[in-house]
XYZ file of N, CA and C in Angstrom:
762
model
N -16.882 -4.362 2.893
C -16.622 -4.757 4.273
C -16.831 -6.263 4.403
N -15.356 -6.844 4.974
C -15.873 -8.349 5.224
C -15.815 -9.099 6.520
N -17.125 -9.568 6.812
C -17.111 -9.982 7.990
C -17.080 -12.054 8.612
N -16.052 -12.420 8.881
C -15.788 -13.268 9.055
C -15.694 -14.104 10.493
N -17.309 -14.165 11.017
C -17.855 -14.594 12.273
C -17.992 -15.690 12.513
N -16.874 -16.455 13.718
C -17.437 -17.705 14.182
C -18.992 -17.695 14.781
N -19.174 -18.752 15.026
C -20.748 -19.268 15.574
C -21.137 -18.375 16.603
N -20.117 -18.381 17.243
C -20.380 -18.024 18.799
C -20.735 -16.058 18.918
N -20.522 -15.399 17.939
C -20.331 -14.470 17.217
C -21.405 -13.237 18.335
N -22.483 -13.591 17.606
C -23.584 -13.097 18.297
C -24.132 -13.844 19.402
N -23.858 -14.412 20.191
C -24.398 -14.962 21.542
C -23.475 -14.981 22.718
N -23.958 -14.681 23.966
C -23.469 -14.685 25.176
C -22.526 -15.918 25.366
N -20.853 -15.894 25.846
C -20.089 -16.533 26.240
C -20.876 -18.162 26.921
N -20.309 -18.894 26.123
C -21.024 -20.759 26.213
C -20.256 -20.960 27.327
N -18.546 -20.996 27.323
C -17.984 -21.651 28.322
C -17.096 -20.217 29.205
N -17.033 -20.956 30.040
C -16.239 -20.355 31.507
C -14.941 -19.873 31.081
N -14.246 -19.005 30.911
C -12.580 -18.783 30.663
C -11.861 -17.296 31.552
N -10.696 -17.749 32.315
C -10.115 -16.901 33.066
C -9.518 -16.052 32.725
N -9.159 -14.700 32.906
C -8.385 -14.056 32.835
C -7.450 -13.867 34.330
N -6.072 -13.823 34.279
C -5.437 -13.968 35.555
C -4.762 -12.368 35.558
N -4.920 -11.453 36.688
C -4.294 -10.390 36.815
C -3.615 -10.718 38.093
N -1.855 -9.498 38.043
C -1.098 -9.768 38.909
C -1.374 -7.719 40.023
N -1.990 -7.595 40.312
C -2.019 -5.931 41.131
C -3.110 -5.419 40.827
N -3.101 -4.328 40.863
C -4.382 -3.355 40.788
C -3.637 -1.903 39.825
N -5.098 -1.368 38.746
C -3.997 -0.317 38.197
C -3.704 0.943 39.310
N -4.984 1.054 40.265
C -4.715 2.231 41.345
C -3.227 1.986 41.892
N -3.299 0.679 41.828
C -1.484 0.634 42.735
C -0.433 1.416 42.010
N -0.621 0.506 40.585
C 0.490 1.522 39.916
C 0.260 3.119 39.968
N -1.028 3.453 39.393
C -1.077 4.950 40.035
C -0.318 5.625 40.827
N -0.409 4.438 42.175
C 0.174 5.324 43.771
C 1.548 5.156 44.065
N 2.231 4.729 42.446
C 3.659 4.440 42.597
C 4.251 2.892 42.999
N 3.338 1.962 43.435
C 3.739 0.714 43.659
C 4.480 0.009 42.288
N 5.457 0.337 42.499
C 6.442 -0.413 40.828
C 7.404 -1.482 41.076
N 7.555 -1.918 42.580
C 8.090 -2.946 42.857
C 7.382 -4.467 42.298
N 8.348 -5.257 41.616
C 7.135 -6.348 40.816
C 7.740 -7.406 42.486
N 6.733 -8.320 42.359
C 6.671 -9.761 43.319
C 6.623 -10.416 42.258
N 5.778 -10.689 41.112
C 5.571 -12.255 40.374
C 6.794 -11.704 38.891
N 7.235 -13.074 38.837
C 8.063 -13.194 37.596
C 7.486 -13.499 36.443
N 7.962 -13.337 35.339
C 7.738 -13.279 33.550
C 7.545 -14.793 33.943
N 8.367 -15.837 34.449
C 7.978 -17.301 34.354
C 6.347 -17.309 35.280
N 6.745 -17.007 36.064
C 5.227 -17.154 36.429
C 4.202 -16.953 36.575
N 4.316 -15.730 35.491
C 3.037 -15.112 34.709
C 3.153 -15.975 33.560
N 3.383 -16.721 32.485
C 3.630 -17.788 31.960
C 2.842 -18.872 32.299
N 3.046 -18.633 33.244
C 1.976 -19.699 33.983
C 0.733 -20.120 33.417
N 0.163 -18.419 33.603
C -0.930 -18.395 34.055
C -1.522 -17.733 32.647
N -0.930 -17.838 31.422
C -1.460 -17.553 30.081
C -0.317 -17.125 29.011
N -0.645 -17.653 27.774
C 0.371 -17.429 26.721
C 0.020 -16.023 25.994
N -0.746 -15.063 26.130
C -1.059 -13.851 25.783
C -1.289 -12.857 27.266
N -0.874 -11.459 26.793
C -1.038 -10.549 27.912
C -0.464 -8.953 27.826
N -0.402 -8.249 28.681
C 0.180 -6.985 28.383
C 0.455 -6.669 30.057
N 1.051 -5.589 29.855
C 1.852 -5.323 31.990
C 3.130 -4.166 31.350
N 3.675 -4.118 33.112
C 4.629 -3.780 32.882
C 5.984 -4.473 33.774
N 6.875 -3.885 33.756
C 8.149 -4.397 34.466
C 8.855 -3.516 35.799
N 9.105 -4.244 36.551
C 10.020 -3.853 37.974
C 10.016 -2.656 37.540
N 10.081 -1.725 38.130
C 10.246 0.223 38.309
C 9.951 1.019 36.825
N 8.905 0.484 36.378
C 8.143 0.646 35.408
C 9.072 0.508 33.841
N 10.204 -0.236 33.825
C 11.360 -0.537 33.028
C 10.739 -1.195 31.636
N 9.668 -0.166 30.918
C 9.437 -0.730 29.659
C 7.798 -1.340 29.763
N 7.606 -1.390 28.729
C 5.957 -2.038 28.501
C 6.241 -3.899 28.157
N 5.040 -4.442 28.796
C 5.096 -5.871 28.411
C 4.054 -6.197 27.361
N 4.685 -7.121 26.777
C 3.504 -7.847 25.472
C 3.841 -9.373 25.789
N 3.269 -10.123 26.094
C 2.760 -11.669 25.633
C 2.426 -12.075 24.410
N 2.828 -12.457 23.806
C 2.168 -13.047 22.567
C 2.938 -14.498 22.172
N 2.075 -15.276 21.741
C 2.260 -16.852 21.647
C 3.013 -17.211 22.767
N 3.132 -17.133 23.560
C 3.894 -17.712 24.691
C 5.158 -17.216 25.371
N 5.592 -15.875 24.457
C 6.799 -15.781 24.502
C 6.659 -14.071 25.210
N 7.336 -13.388 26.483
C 7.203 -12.261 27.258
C 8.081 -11.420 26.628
N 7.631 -10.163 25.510
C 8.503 -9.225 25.424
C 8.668 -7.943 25.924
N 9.588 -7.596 25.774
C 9.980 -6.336 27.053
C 9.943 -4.903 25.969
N 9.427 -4.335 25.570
C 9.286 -2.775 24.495
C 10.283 -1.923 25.487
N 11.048 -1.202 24.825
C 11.499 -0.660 25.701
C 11.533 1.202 25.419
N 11.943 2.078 26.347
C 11.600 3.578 26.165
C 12.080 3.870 25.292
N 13.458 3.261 24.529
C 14.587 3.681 23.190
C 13.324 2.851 21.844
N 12.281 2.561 21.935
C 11.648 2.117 20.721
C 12.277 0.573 20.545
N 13.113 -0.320 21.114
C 13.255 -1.650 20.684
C 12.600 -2.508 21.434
N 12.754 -3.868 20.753
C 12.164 -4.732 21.870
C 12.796 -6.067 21.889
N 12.913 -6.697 22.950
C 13.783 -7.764 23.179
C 12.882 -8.883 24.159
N 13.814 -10.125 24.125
C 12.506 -10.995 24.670
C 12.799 -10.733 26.511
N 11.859 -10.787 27.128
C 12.336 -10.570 28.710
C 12.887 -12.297 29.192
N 13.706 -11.625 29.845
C 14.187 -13.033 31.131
C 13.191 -13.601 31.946
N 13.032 -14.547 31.494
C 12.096 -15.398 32.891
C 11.815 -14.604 34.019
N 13.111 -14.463 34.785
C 13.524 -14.178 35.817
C 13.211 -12.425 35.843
N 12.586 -12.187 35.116
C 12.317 -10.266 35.284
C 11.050 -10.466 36.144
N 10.871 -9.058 36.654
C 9.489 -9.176 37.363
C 9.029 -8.407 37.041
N 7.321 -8.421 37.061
C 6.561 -7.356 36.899
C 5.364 -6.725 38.194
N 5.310 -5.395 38.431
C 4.330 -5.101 39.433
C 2.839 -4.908 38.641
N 2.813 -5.261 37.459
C 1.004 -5.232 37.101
C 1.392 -6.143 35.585
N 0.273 -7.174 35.610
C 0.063 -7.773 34.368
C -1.036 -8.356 34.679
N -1.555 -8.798 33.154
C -3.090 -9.219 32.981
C -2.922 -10.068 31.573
N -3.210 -11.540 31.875
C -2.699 -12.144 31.100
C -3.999 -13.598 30.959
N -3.928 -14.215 30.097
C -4.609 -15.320 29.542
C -4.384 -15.984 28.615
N -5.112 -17.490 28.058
C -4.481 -17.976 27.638
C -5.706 -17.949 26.242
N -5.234 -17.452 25.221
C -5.624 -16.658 24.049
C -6.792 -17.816 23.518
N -7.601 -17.875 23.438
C -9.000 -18.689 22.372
C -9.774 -17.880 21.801
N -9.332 -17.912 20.114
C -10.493 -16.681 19.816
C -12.029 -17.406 18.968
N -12.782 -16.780 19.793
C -13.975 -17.294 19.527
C -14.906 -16.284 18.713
N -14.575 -15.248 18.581
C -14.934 -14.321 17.732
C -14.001 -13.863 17.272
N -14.421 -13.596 15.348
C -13.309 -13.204 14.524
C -13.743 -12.538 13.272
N -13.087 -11.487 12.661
C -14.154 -10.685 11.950
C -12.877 -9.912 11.280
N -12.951 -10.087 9.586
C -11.874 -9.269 8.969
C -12.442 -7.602 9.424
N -11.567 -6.584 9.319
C -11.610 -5.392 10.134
C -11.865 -4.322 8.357
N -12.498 -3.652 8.572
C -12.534 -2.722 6.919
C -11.302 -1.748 7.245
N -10.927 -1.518 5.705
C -10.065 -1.051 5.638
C -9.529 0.339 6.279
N -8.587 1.096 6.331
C -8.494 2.366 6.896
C -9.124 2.777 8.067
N -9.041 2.293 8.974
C -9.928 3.123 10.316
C -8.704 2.951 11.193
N -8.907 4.193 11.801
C -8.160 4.561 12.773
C -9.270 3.983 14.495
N -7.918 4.601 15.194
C -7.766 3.593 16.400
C -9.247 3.381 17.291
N -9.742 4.332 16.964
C -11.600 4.979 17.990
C -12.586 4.206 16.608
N -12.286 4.241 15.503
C -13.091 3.334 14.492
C -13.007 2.036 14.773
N -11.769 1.447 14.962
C -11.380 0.080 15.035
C -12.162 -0.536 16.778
N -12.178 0.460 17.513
C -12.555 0.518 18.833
C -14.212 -0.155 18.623
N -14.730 0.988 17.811
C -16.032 0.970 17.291
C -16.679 -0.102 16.929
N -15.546 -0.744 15.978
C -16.036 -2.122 14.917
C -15.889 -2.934 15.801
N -14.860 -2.988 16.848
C -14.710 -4.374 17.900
C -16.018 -4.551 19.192
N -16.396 -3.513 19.487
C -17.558 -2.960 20.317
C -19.006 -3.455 19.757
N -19.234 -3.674 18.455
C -19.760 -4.077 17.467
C -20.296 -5.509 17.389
N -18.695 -6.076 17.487
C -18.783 -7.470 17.536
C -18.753 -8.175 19.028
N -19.304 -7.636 19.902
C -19.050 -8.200 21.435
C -20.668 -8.583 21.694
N -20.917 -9.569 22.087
C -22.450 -10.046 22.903
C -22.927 -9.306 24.231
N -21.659 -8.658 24.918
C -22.266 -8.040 25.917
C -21.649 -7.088 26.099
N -21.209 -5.624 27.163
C -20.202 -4.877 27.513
C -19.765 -5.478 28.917
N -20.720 -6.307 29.653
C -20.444 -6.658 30.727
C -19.588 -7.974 30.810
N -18.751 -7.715 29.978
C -17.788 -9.660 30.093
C -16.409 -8.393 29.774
N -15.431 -9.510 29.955
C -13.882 -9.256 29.921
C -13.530 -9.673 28.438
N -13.255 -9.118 28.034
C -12.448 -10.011 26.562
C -11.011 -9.592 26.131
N -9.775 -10.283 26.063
C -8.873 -10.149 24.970
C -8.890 -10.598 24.018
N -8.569 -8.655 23.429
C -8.389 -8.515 22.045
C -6.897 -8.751 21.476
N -6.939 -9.161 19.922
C -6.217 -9.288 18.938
C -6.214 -9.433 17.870
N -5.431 -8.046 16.991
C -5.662 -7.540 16.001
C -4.066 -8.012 15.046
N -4.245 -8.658 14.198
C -2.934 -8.473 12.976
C -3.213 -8.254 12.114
N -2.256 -7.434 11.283
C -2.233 -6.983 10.513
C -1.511 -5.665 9.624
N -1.794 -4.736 9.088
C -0.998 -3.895 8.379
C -1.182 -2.502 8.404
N -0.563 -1.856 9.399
C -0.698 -0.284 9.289
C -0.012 0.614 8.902
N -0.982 1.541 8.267
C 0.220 3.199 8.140
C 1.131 3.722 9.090
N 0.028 3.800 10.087
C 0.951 4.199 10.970
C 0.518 3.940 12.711
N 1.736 3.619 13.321
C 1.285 3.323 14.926
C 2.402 4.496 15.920
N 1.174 4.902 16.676
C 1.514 6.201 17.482
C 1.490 5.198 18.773
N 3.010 5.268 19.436
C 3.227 4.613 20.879
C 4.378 5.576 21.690
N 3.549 4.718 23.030
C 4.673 5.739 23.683
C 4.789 4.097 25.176
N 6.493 4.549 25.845
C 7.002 3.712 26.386
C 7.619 4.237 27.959
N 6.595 3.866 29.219
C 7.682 3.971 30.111
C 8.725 3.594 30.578
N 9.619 4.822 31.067
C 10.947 4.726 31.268
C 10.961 4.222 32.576
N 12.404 3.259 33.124
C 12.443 3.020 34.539
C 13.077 4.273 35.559
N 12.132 3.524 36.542
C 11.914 4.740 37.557
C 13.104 4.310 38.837
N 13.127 5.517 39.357
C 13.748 5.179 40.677
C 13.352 5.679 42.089
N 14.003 4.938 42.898
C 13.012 4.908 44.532
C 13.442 6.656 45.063
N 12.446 7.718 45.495
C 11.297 6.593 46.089
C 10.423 7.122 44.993
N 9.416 6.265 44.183
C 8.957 6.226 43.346
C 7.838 7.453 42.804
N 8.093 7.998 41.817
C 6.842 8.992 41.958
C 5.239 8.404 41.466
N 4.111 9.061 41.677
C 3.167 8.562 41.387
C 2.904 8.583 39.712
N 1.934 7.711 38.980
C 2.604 7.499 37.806
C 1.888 8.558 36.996
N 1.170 9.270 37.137
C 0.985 10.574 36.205
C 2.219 11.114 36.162
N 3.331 11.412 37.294
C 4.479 11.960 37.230
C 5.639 11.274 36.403
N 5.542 9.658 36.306
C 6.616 9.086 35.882
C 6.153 9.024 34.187
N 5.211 8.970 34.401
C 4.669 9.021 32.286
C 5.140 10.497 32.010
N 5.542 11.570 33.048
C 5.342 12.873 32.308
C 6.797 13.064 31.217
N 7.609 11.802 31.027
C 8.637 12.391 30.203
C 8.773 11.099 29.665
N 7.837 9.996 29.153
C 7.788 9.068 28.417
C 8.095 9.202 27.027
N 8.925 8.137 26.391
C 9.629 8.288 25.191
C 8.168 8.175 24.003
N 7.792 8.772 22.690
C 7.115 8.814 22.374
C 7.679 8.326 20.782
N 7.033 7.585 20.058
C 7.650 6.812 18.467
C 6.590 6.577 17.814
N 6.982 7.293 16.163
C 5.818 6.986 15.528
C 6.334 5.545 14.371
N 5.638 4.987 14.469
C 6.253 3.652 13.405
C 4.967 3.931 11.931
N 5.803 4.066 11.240
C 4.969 3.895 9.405
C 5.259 2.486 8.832
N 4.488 2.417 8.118
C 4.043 1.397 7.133
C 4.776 0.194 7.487
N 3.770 -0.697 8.598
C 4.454 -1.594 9.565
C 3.369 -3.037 9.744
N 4.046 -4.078 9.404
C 2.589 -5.285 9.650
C 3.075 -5.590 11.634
N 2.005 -6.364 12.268
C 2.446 -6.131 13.477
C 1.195 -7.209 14.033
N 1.347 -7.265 15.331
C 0.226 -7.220 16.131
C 0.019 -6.015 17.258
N -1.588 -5.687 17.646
C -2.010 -5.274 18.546
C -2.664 -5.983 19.711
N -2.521 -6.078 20.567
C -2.835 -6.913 21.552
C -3.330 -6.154 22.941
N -4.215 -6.884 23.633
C -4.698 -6.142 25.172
C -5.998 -6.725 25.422
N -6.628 -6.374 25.768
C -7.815 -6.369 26.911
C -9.150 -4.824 26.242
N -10.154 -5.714 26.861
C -11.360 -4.626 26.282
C -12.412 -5.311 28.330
N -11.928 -4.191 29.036
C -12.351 -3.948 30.507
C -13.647 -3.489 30.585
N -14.873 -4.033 30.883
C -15.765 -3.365 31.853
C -15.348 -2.188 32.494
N -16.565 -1.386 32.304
C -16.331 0.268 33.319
C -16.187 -0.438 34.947
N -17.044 -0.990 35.342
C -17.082 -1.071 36.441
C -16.073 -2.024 36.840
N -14.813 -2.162 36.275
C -13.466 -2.580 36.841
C -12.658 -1.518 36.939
N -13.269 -0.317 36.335
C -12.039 0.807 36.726
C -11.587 1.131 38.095
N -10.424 0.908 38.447
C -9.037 0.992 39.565
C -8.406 -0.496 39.425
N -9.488 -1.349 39.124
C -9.057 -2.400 38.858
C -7.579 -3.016 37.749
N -8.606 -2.364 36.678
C -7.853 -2.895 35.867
C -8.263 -1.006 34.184
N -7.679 -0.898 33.667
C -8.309 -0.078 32.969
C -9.481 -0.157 31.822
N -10.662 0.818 32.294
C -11.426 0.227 31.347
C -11.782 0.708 30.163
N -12.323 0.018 28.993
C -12.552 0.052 27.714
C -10.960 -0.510 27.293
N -10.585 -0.177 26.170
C -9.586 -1.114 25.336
C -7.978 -0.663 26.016
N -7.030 -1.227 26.444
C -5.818 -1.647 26.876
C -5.056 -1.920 25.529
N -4.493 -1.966 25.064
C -3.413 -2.410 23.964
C -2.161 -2.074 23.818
N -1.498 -2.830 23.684
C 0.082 -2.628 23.433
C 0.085 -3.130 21.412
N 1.555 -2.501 21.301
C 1.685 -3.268 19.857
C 3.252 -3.974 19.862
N 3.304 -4.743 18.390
C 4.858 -4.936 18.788
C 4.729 -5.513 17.002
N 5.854 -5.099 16.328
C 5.749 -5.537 14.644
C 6.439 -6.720 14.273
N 6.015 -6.992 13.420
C 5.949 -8.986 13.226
C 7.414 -9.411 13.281
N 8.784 -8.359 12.910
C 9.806 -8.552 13.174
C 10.241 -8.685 14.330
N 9.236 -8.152 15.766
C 9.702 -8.646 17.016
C 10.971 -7.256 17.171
N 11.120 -6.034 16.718
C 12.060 -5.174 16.862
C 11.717 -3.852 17.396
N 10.192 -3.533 17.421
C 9.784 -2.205 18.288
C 8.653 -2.101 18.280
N 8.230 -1.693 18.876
C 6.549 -1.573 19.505
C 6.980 -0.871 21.292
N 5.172 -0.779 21.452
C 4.771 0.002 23.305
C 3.347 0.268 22.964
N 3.656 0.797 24.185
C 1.657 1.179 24.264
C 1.390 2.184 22.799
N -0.280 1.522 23.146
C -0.825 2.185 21.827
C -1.445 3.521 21.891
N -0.702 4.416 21.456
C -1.990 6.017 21.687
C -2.962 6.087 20.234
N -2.184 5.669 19.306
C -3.148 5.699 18.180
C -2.797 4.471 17.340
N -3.726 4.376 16.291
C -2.947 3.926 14.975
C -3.857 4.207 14.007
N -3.441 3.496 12.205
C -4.379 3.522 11.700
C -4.209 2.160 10.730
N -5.387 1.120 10.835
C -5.133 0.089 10.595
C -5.709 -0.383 8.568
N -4.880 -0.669 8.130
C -4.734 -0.866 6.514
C -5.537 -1.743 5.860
N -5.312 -2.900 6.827
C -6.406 -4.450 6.819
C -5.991 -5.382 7.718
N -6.894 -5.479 8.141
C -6.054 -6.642 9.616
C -7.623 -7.594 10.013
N -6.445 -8.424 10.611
C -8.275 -9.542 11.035
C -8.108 -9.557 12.927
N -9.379 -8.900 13.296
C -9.430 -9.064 14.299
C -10.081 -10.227 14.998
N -9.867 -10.821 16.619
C -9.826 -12.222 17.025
C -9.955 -12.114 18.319
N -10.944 -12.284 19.078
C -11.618 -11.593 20.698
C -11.910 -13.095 21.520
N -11.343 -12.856 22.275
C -11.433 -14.052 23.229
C -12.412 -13.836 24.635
N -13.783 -13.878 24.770
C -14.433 -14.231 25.965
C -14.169 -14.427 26.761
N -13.868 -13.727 28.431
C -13.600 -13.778 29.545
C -14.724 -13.857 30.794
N -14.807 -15.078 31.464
C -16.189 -14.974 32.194
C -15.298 -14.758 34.104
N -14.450 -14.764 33.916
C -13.596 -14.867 35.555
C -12.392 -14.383 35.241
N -11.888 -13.759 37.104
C -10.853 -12.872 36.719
C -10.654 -13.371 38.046
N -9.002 -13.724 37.845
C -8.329 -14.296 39.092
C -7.433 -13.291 39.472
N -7.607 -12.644 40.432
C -6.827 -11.108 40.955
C -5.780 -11.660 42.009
N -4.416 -11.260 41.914
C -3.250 -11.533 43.023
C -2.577 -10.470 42.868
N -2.977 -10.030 44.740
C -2.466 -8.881 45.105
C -0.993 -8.936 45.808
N -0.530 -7.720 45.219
C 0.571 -7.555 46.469
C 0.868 -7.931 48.156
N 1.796 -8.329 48.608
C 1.825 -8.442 49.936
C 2.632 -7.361 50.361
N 3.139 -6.541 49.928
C 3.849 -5.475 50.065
C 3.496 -4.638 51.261
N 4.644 -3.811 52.193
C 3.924 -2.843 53.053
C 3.407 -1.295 52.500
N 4.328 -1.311 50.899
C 3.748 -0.461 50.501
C 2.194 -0.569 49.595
N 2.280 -1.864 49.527
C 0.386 -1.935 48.966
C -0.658 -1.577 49.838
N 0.216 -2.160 51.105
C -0.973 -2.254 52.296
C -0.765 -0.905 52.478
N -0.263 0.066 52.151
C -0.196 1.801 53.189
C -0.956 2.641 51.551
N -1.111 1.838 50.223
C -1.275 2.830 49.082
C -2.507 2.960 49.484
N -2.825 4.220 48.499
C -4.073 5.022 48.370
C -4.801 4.249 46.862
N -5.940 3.471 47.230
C -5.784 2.444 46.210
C -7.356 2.910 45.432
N -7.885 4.135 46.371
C -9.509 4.592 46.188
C -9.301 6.338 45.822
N -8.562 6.788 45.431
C -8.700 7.862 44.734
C -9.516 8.795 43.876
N -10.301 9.734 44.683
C -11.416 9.999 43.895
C -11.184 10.674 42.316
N -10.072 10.691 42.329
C -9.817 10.782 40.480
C -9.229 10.159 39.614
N -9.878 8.934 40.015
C -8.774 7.463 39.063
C -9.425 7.613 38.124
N -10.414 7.874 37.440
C -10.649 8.332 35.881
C -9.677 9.028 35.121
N -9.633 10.034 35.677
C -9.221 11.174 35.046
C -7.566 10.913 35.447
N -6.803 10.141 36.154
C -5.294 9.592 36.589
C -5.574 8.796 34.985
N -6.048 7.772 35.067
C -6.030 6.604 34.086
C -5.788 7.382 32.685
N -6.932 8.254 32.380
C -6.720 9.204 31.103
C -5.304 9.628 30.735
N -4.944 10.346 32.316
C -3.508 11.140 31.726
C -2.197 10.050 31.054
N -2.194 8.833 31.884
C -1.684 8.075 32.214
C -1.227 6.818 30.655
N -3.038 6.782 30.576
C -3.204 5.991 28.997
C -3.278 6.225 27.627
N -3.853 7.495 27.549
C -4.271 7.806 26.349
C -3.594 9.539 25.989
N -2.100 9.924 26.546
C -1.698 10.829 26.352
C -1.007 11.054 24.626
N -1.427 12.063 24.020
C -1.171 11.671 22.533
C 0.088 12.256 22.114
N 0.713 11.298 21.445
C 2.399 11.998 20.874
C 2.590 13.139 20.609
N 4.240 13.801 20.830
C 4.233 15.081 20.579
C 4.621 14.917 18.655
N 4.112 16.052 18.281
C 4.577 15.470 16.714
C 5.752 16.390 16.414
């Protein structure tokens, strides 16, 4: 096992760094899939990130600067400026902790080892993982149409793809519990493979050798909808746990 730790490794976050979110995940929950902010101007506001698109039209990945769109058919293409999204969570990538990953562990191991390397549970951090897997279990929502169903209903016929022996990145967010409705908590990840040709959300994987790279989050800049349907959603749901579960971590059919 090799472990390859900057300074900052074991000690509480030195400097201040933002994470910028565009909604709330309860919104999407309650069907709010209309986007307000654009791919340019989430750009803005960080060169790494994950989201989704206008009427839930595909999964988003950020990576180096550039917004790609995964889509429900398994491809992926770069998004238009001009696309919008109703939820993203995005920043601008500094990894201050970094640690080669041991070999063969699957997705709740890799969870494990990154959990491992964090100074606190109470900070925000995006994660990022490259590297080389057997295999990545994803699945991709399809776009929806008005009037929108709530999104346990719209995931219920999500396209599901298993990708083998694939180098790639994994990318997302590692959330505080006590942001759940917020934002989802414990690990978020999307993937997308170094060819830039298919990836989506992550239900599993199992990673070969990869170096993982965690960026410290001490602030979170939240911009909400002005929508009349934000202002009328049900944004406090006493089963946003158990919504989020169905929602995130539903496992491929094989």
């Amino acid at each position: 096992m090799s472990y390859q730790h900057t300074p900052t490794a074991s000690f509480l976050p030195l400097e201040r760094h933002t994470i910028f979110q565009n909604s709330l995940m309860t919104a999407l929950l309650d069907g709010i899939y209309d986007g307000q902010m654009t791919t340019s101007e989430l750009l803005g506001h960080g060169n790494f990130g994950i989201g989704t698109f206008d009427a839930l039209d595909g999964e988003m990945l950020i990576i180096d600067g550039i917004c790609w769109q995964l889509n429900s058919d398994g491809t992926a293409n770069k998004a238009s400026l001009s696309a919008r999204s109703p939820f993203a969570v995005v920043t601008n990538f500094v990894p201050r902790i970094t640690a080669s990953a041991p070999a063969r562990l699957e997705r709740g191991e890799v969870s494990a080892f990154i959990d491992g390397l964090l100074p606190s549970d109470n900070f925000m951090y995006a994660v990022k993982i490259t590297g080389r897997f057997s295999r990545v279990d994803v699945r991709t929502v399809s776009r929806q149409h008005k009037p929108y169903p709530p999104m346990t209903e719209a995931t219920g016929d999500d396209a599901h793809l298993t990708i083998t022996d694939t180098t790639g990145v994994v990318a997302g967010f590692r959330t505080p519990v006590y942001e759940r409705g917020i934002s989802v908590p414990g690990c978020h990840v999307h993937f997308i493979d170094d060819a830039r040709t298919t990836g989506g959300h992550i239900l599993d994987f199992v990673l070969d050798e990869g170096l993982v790279e965690i960026c410290p989050a001490t602030d979170l800049n939240l911009r909400l909808p002005t929508t009349l349907e934000f202002g009328q959603a049900d944004l406090a749901p006493d089963d946003t746990a158990a919504q989020i579960e169905v929602v995130e971590n539903k496992k491929p059919r094989r």
